[in-house]
PDB file of C-alpha atoms in Angstrom:
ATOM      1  CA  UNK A 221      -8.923  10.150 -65.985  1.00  0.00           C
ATOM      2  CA  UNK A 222      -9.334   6.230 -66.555  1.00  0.00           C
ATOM      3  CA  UNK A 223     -11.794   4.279 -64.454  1.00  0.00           C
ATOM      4  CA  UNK A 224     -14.296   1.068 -64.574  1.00  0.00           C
ATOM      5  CA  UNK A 225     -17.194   0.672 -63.797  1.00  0.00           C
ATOM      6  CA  UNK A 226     -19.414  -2.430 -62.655  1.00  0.00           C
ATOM      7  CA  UNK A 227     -22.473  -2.967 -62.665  1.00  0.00           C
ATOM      8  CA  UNK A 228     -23.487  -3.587 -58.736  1.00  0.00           C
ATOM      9  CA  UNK A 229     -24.222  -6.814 -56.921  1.00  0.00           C
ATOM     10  CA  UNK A 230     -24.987  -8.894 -55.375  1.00  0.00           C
ATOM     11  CA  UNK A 231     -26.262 -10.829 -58.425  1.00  0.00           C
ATOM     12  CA  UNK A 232     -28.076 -14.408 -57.534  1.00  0.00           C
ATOM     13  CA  UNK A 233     -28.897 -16.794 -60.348  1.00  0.00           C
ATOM     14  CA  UNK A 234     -30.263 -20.114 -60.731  1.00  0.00           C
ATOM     15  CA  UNK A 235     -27.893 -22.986 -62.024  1.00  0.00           C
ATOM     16  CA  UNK A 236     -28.239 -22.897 -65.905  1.00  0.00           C
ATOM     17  CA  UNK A 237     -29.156 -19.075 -66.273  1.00  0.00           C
ATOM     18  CA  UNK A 238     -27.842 -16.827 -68.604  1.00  0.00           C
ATOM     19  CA  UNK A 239     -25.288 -14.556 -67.234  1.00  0.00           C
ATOM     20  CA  UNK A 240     -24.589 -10.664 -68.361  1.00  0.00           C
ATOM     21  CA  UNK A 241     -22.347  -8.408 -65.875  1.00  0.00           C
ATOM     22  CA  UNK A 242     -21.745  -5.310 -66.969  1.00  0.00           C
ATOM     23  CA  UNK A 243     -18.494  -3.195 -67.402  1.00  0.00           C
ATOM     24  CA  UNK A 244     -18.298   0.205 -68.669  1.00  0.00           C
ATOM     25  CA  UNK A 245     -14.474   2.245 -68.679  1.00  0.00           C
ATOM     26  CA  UNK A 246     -13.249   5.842 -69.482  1.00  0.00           C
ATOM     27  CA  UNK A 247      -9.587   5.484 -70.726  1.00  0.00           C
ATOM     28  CA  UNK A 248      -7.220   8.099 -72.852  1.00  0.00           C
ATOM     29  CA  UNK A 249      -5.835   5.861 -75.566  1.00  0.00           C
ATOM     30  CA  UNK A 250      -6.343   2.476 -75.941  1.00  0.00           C
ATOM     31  CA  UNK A 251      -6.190   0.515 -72.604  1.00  0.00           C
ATOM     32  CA  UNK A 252      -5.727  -3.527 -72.564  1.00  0.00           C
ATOM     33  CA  UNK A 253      -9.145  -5.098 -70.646  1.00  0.00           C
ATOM     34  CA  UNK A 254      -9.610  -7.654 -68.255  1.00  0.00           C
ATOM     35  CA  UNK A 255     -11.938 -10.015 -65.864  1.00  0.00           C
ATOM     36  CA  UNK A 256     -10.498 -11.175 -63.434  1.00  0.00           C
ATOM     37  CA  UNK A 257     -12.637 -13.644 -60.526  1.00  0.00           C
ATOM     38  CA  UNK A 258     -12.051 -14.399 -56.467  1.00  0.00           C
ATOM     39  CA  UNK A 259     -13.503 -17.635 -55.560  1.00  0.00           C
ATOM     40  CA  UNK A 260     -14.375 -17.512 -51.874  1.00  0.00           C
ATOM     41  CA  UNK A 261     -11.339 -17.491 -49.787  1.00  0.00           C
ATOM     42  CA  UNK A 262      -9.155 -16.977 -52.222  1.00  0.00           C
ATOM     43  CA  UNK A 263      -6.932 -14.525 -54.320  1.00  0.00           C
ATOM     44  CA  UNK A 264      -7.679 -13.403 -57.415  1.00  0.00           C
ATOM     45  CA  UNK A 265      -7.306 -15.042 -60.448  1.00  0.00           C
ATOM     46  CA  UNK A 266      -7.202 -13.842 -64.342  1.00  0.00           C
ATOM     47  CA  UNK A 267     -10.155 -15.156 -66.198  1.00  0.00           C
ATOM     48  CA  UNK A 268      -9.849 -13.128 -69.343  1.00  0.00           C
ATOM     49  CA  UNK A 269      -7.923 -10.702 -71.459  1.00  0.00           C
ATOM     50  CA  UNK A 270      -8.884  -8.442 -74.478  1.00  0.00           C
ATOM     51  CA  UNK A 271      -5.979  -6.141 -75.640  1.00  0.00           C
ATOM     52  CA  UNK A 272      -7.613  -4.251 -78.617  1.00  0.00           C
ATOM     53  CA  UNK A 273     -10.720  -2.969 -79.750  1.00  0.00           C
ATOM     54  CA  UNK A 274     -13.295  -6.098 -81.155  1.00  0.00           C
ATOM     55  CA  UNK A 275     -10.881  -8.925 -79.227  1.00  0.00           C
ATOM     56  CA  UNK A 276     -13.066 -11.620 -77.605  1.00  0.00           C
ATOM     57  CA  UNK A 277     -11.400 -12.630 -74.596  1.00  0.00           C
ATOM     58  CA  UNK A 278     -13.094 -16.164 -73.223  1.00  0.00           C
ATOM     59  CA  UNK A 279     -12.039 -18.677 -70.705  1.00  0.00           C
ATOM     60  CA  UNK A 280     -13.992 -21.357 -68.880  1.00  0.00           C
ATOM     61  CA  UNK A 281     -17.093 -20.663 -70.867  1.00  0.00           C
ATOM     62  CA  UNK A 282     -17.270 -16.963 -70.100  1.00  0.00           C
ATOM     63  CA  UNK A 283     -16.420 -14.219 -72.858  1.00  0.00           C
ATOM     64  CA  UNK A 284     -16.391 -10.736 -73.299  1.00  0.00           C
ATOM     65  CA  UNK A 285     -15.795  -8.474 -76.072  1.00  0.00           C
ATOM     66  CA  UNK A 286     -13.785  -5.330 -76.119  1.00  0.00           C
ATOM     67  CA  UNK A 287     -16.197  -2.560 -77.096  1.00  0.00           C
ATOM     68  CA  UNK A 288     -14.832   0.675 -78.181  1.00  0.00           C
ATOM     69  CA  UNK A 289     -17.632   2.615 -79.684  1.00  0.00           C
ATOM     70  CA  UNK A 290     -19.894   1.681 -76.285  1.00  0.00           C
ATOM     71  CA  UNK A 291     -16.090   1.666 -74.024  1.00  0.00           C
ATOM     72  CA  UNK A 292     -17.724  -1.505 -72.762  1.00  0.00           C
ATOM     73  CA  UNK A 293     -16.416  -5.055 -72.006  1.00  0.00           C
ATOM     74  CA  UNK A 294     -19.303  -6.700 -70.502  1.00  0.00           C
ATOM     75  CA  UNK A 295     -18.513 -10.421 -69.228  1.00  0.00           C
ATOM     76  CA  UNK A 296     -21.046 -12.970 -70.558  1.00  0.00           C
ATOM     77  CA  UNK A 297     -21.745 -16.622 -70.086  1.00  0.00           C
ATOM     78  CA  UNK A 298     -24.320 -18.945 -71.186  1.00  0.00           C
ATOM     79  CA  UNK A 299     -25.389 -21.123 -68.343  1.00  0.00           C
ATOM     80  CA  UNK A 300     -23.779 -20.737 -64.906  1.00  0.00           C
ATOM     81  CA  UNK A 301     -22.886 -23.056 -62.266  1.00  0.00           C
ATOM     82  CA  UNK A 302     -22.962 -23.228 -58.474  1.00  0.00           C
ATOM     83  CA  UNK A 303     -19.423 -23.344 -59.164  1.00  0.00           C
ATOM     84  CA  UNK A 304     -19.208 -20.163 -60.904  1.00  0.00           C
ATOM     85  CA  UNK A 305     -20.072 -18.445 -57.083  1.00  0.00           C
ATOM     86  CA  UNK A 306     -17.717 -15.521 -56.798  1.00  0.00           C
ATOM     87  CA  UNK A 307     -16.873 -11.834 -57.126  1.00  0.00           C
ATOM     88  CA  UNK A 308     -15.687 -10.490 -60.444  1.00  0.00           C
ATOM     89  CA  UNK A 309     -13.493  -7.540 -61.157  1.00  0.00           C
ATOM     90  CA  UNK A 310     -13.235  -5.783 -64.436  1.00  0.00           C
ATOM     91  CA  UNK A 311      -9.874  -4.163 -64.730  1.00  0.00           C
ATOM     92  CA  UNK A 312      -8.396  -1.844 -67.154  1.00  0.00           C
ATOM     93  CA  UNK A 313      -4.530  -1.365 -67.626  1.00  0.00           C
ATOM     94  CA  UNK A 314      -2.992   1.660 -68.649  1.00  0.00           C
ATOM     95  CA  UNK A 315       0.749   3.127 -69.494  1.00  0.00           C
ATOM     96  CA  UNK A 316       1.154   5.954 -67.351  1.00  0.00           C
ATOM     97  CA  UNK A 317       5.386   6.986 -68.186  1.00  0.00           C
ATOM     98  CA  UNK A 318       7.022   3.497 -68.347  1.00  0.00           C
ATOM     99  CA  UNK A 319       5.049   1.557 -66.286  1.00  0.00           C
ATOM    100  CA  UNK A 320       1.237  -0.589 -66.359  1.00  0.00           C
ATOM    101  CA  UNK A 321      -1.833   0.566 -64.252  1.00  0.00           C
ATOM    102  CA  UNK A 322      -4.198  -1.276 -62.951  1.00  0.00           C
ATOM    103  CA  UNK A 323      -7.605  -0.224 -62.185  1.00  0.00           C
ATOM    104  CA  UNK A 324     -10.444  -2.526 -60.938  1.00  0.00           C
ATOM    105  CA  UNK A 325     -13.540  -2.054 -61.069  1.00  0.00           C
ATOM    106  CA  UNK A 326     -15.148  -2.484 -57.087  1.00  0.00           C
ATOM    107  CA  UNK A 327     -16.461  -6.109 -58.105  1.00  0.00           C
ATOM    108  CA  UNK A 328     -19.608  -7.816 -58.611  1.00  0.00           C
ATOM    109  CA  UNK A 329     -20.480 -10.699 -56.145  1.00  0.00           C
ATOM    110  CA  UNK A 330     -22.497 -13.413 -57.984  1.00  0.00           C
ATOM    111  CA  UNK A 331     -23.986 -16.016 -56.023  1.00  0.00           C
ATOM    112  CA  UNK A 332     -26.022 -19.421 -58.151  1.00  0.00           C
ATOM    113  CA  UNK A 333     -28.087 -21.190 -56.573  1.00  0.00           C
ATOM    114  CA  UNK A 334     -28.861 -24.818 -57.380  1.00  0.00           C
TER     115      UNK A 334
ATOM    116  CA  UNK B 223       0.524 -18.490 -66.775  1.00  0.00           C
ATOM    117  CA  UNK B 224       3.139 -16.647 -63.901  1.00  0.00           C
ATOM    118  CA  UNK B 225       3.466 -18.508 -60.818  1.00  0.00           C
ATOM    119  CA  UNK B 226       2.994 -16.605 -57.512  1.00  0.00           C
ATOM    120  CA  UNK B 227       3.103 -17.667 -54.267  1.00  0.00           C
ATOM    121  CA  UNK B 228       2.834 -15.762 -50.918  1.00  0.00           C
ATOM    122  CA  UNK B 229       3.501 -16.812 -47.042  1.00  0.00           C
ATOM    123  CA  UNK B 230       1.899 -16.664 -44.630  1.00  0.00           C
ATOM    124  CA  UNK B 231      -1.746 -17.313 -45.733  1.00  0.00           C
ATOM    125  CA  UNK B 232      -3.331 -15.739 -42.953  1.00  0.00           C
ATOM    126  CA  UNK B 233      -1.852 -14.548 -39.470  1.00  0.00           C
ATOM    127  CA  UNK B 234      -3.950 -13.111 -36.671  1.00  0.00           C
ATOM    128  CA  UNK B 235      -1.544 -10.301 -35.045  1.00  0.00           C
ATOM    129  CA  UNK B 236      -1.680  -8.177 -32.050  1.00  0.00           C
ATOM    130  CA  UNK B 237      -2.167  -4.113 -32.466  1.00  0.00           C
ATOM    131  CA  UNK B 238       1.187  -2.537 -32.179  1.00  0.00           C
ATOM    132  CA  UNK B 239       3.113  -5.493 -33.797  1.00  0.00           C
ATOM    133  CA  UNK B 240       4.236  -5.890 -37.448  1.00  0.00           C
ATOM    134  CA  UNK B 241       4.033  -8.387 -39.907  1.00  0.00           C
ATOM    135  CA  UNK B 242       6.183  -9.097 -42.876  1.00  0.00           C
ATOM    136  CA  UNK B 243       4.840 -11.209 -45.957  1.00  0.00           C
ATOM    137  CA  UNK B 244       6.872 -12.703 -48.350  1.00  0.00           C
ATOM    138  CA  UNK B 245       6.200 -13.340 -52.297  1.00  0.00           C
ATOM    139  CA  UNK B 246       8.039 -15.635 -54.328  1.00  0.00           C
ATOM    140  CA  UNK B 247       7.520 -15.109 -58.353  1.00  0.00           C
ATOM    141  CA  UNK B 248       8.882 -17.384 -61.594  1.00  0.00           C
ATOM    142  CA  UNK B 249      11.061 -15.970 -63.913  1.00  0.00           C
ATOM    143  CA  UNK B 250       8.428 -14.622 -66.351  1.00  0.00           C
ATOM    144  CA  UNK B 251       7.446 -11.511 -63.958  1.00  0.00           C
ATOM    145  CA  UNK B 252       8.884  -8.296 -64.607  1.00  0.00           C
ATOM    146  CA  UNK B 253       7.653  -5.914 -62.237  1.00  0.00           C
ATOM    147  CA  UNK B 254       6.219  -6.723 -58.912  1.00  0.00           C
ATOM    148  CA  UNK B 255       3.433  -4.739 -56.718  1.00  0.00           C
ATOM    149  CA  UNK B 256       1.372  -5.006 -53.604  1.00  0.00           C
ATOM    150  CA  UNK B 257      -1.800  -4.637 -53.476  1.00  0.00           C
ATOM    151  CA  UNK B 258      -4.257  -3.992 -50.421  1.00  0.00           C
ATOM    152  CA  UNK B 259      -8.064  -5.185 -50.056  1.00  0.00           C
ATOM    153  CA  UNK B 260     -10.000  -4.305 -47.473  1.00  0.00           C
ATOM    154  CA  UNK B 261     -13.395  -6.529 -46.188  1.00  0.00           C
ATOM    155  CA  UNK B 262     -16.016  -6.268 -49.224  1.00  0.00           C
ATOM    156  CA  UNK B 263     -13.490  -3.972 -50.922  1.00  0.00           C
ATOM    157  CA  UNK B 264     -11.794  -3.606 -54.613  1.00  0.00           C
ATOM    158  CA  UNK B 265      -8.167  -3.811 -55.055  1.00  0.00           C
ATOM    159  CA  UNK B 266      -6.155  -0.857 -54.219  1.00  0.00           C
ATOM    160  CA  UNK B 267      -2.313  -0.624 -55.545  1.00  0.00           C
ATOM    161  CA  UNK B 268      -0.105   0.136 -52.486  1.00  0.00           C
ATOM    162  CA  UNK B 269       3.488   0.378 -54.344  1.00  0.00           C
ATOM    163  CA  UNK B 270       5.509  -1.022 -56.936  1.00  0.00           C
ATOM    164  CA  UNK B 271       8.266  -2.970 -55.860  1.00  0.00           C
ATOM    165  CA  UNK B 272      11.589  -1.702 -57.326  1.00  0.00           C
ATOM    166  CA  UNK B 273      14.488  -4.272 -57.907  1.00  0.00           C
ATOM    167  CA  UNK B 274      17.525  -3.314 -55.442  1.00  0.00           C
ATOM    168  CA  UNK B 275      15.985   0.492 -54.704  1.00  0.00           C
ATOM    169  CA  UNK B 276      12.954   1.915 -52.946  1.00  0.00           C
ATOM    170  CA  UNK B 277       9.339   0.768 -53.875  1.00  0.00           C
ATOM    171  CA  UNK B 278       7.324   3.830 -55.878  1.00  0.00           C
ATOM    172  CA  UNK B 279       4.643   3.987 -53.321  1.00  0.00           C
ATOM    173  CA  UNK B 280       0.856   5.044 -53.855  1.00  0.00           C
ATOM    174  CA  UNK B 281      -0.712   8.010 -52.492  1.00  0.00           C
ATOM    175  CA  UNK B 282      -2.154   7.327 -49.177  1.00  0.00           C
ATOM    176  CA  UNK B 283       0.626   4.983 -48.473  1.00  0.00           C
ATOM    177  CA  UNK B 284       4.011   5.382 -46.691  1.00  0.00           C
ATOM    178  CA  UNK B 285       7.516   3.549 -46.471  1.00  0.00           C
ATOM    179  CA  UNK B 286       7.343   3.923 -42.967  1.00  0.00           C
ATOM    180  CA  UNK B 287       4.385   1.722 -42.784  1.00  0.00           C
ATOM    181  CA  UNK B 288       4.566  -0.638 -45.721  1.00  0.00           C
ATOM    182  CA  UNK B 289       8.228  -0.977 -46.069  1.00  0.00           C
ATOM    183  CA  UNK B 290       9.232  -3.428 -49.102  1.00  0.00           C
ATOM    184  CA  UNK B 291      12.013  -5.254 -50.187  1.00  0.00           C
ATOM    185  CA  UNK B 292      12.755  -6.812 -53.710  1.00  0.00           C
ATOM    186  CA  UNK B 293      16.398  -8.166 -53.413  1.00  0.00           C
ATOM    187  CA  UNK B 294      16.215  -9.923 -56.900  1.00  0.00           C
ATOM    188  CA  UNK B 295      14.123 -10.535 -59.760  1.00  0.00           C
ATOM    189  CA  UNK B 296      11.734 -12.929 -57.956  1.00  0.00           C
ATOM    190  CA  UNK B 297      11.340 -12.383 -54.322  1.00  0.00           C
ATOM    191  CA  UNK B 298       9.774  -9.108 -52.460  1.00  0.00           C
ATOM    192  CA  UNK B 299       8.547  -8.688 -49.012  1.00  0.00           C
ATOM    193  CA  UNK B 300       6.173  -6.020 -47.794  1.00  0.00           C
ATOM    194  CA  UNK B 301       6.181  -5.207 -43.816  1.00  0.00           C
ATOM    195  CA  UNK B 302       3.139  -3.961 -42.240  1.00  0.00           C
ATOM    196  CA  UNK B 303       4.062  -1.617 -39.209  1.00  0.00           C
ATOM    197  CA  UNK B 304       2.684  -0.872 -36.412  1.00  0.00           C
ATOM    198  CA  UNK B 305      -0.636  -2.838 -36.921  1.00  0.00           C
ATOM    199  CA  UNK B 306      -3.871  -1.410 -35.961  1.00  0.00           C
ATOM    200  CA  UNK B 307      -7.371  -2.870 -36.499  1.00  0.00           C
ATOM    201  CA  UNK B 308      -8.047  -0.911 -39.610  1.00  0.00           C
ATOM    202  CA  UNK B 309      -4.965  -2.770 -41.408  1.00  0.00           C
ATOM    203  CA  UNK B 310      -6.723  -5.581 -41.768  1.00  0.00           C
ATOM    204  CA  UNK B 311      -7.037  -6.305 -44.667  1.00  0.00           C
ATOM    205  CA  UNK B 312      -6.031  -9.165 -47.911  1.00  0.00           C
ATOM    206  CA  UNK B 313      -2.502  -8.367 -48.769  1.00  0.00           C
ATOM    207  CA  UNK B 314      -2.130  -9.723 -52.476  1.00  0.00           C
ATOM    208  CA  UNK B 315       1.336  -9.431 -54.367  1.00  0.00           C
ATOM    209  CA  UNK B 316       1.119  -9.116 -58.101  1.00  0.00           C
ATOM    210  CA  UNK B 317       3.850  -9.660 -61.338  1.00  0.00           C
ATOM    211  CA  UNK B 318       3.751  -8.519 -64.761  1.00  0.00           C
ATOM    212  CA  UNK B 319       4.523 -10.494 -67.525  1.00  0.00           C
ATOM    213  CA  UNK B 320       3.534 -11.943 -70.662  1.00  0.00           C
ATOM    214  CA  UNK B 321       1.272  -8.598 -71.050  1.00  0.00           C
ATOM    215  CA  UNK B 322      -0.503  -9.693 -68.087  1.00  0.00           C
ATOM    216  CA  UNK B 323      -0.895  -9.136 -64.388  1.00  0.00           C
ATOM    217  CA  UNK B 324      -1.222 -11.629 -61.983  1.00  0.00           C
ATOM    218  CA  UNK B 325      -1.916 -12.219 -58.264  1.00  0.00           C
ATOM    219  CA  UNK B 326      -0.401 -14.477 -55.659  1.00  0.00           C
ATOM    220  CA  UNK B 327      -3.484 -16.223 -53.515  1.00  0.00           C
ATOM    221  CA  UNK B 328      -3.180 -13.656 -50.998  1.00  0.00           C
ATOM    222  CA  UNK B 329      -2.224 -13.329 -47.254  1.00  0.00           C
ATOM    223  CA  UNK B 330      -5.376 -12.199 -45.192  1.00  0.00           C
ATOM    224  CA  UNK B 331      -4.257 -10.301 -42.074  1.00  0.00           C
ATOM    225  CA  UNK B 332      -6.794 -10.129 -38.585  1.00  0.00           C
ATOM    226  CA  UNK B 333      -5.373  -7.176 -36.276  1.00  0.00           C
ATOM    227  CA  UNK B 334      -7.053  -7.323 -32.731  1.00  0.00           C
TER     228      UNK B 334
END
């Protein structure tokens, strides 16, 4: 079946740290990719997209790049900010009959620290 | 970007009561879902909202307990029934369009 997974959290940083968060998915055919971040108290919001293998998806200073031989689309950026405190969800979308699927990953919870 | 908004925000409702929550989409949404998140939880699809029939619902999840509406293209409501503490939850509604799924801010729901 398809599914994502994240890598767990909590993950705590200092302001200006590199930041990897992995995402791993199992998918028949070839599903669209996203990231997709809740700042606290608040819905969620699409950060980035990748629709086919070797896209780079980047917004805001955070990319990821859609993996196919490693079914990976790890989320990536350079130097964080307190700012940047949130959960992120890795998502996957699939074409099951006529319609898109969803699935999230269960979200990673980053928390940078000044 | 699609532009999503959902009232109310937050409501703090008694057990036994229900609570309907509206969602207001632009034009550039197709489809329309609801989606349910529980405290420290992921995302879990509840239904799809169907345009002027009944919503496809998820397994686990019931029209008698999360009926929804979508009158027109841009406007759906989902009605939670018969609240209990374990309904509470973030109720997020969500469009499709432009390849893309987005979310509406979300309406988080206390049941005492």
């Amino acid at each position: 079946g398809n599914s994502v997974t994240q890598m767990e959290g909590p993950v705590t940083l200092s302001e200006e740290a590199f930041l990897t968060i992995n995402c791993t998915y199992t998918a028949t055919g070839y599903p669209s990719l996203f990231w997709y971040v809740q700042y606290p108290g608040e819905g969620l919001q699409l950060l980035l997209k990748a629709t086919k293998a070797d896209d780079k998806g980047s917004n805001k200073g955070f990319e990821a790049t859609y993996r196919k031989e490693t079914t990976s689309f790890h989320l990536e950026k350079g130097s964080v900010q307190v700012s940047d405190s949130a959960v992120y969800f890795c998502a996957l979308l699939y074409y099951g009959g006529s319609q898109g699927n969803l699935i999230f990953g269960k979200g990673t919870k980053l928390s940078v620290k000044p | 970007s699609a532009v999503i908004s959902q009232k109310p925000s937050r409501d703090i409702c008694q057990r036994g009561t229900s609570l309907t929550i509206q969602c207001q989409v632009d034009s550039q949404v197709t489809m329309m879902f609801w989606y349910r998140q529980q405290p420290g939880q992921s995302l879990t699809l509840i239904a799809t909202a169907n345009q002027g029939s009944e919503a496809t619902y998820e397994s686990g999840f019931v029209i008698d307990k999360f009926p929804i509406s979508r009158p027109n293209l841009t406007f759906s409501t989902l009605t939670v029934s018969n609240m209990s503490p374990e309904d509470s939850s973030i109720y997020l509604c969500s469009g499709w369009g432009q390849e893309t799924q987005y979310f509406g801010p979300g309406t988080r729901l206390l049941v005492l």
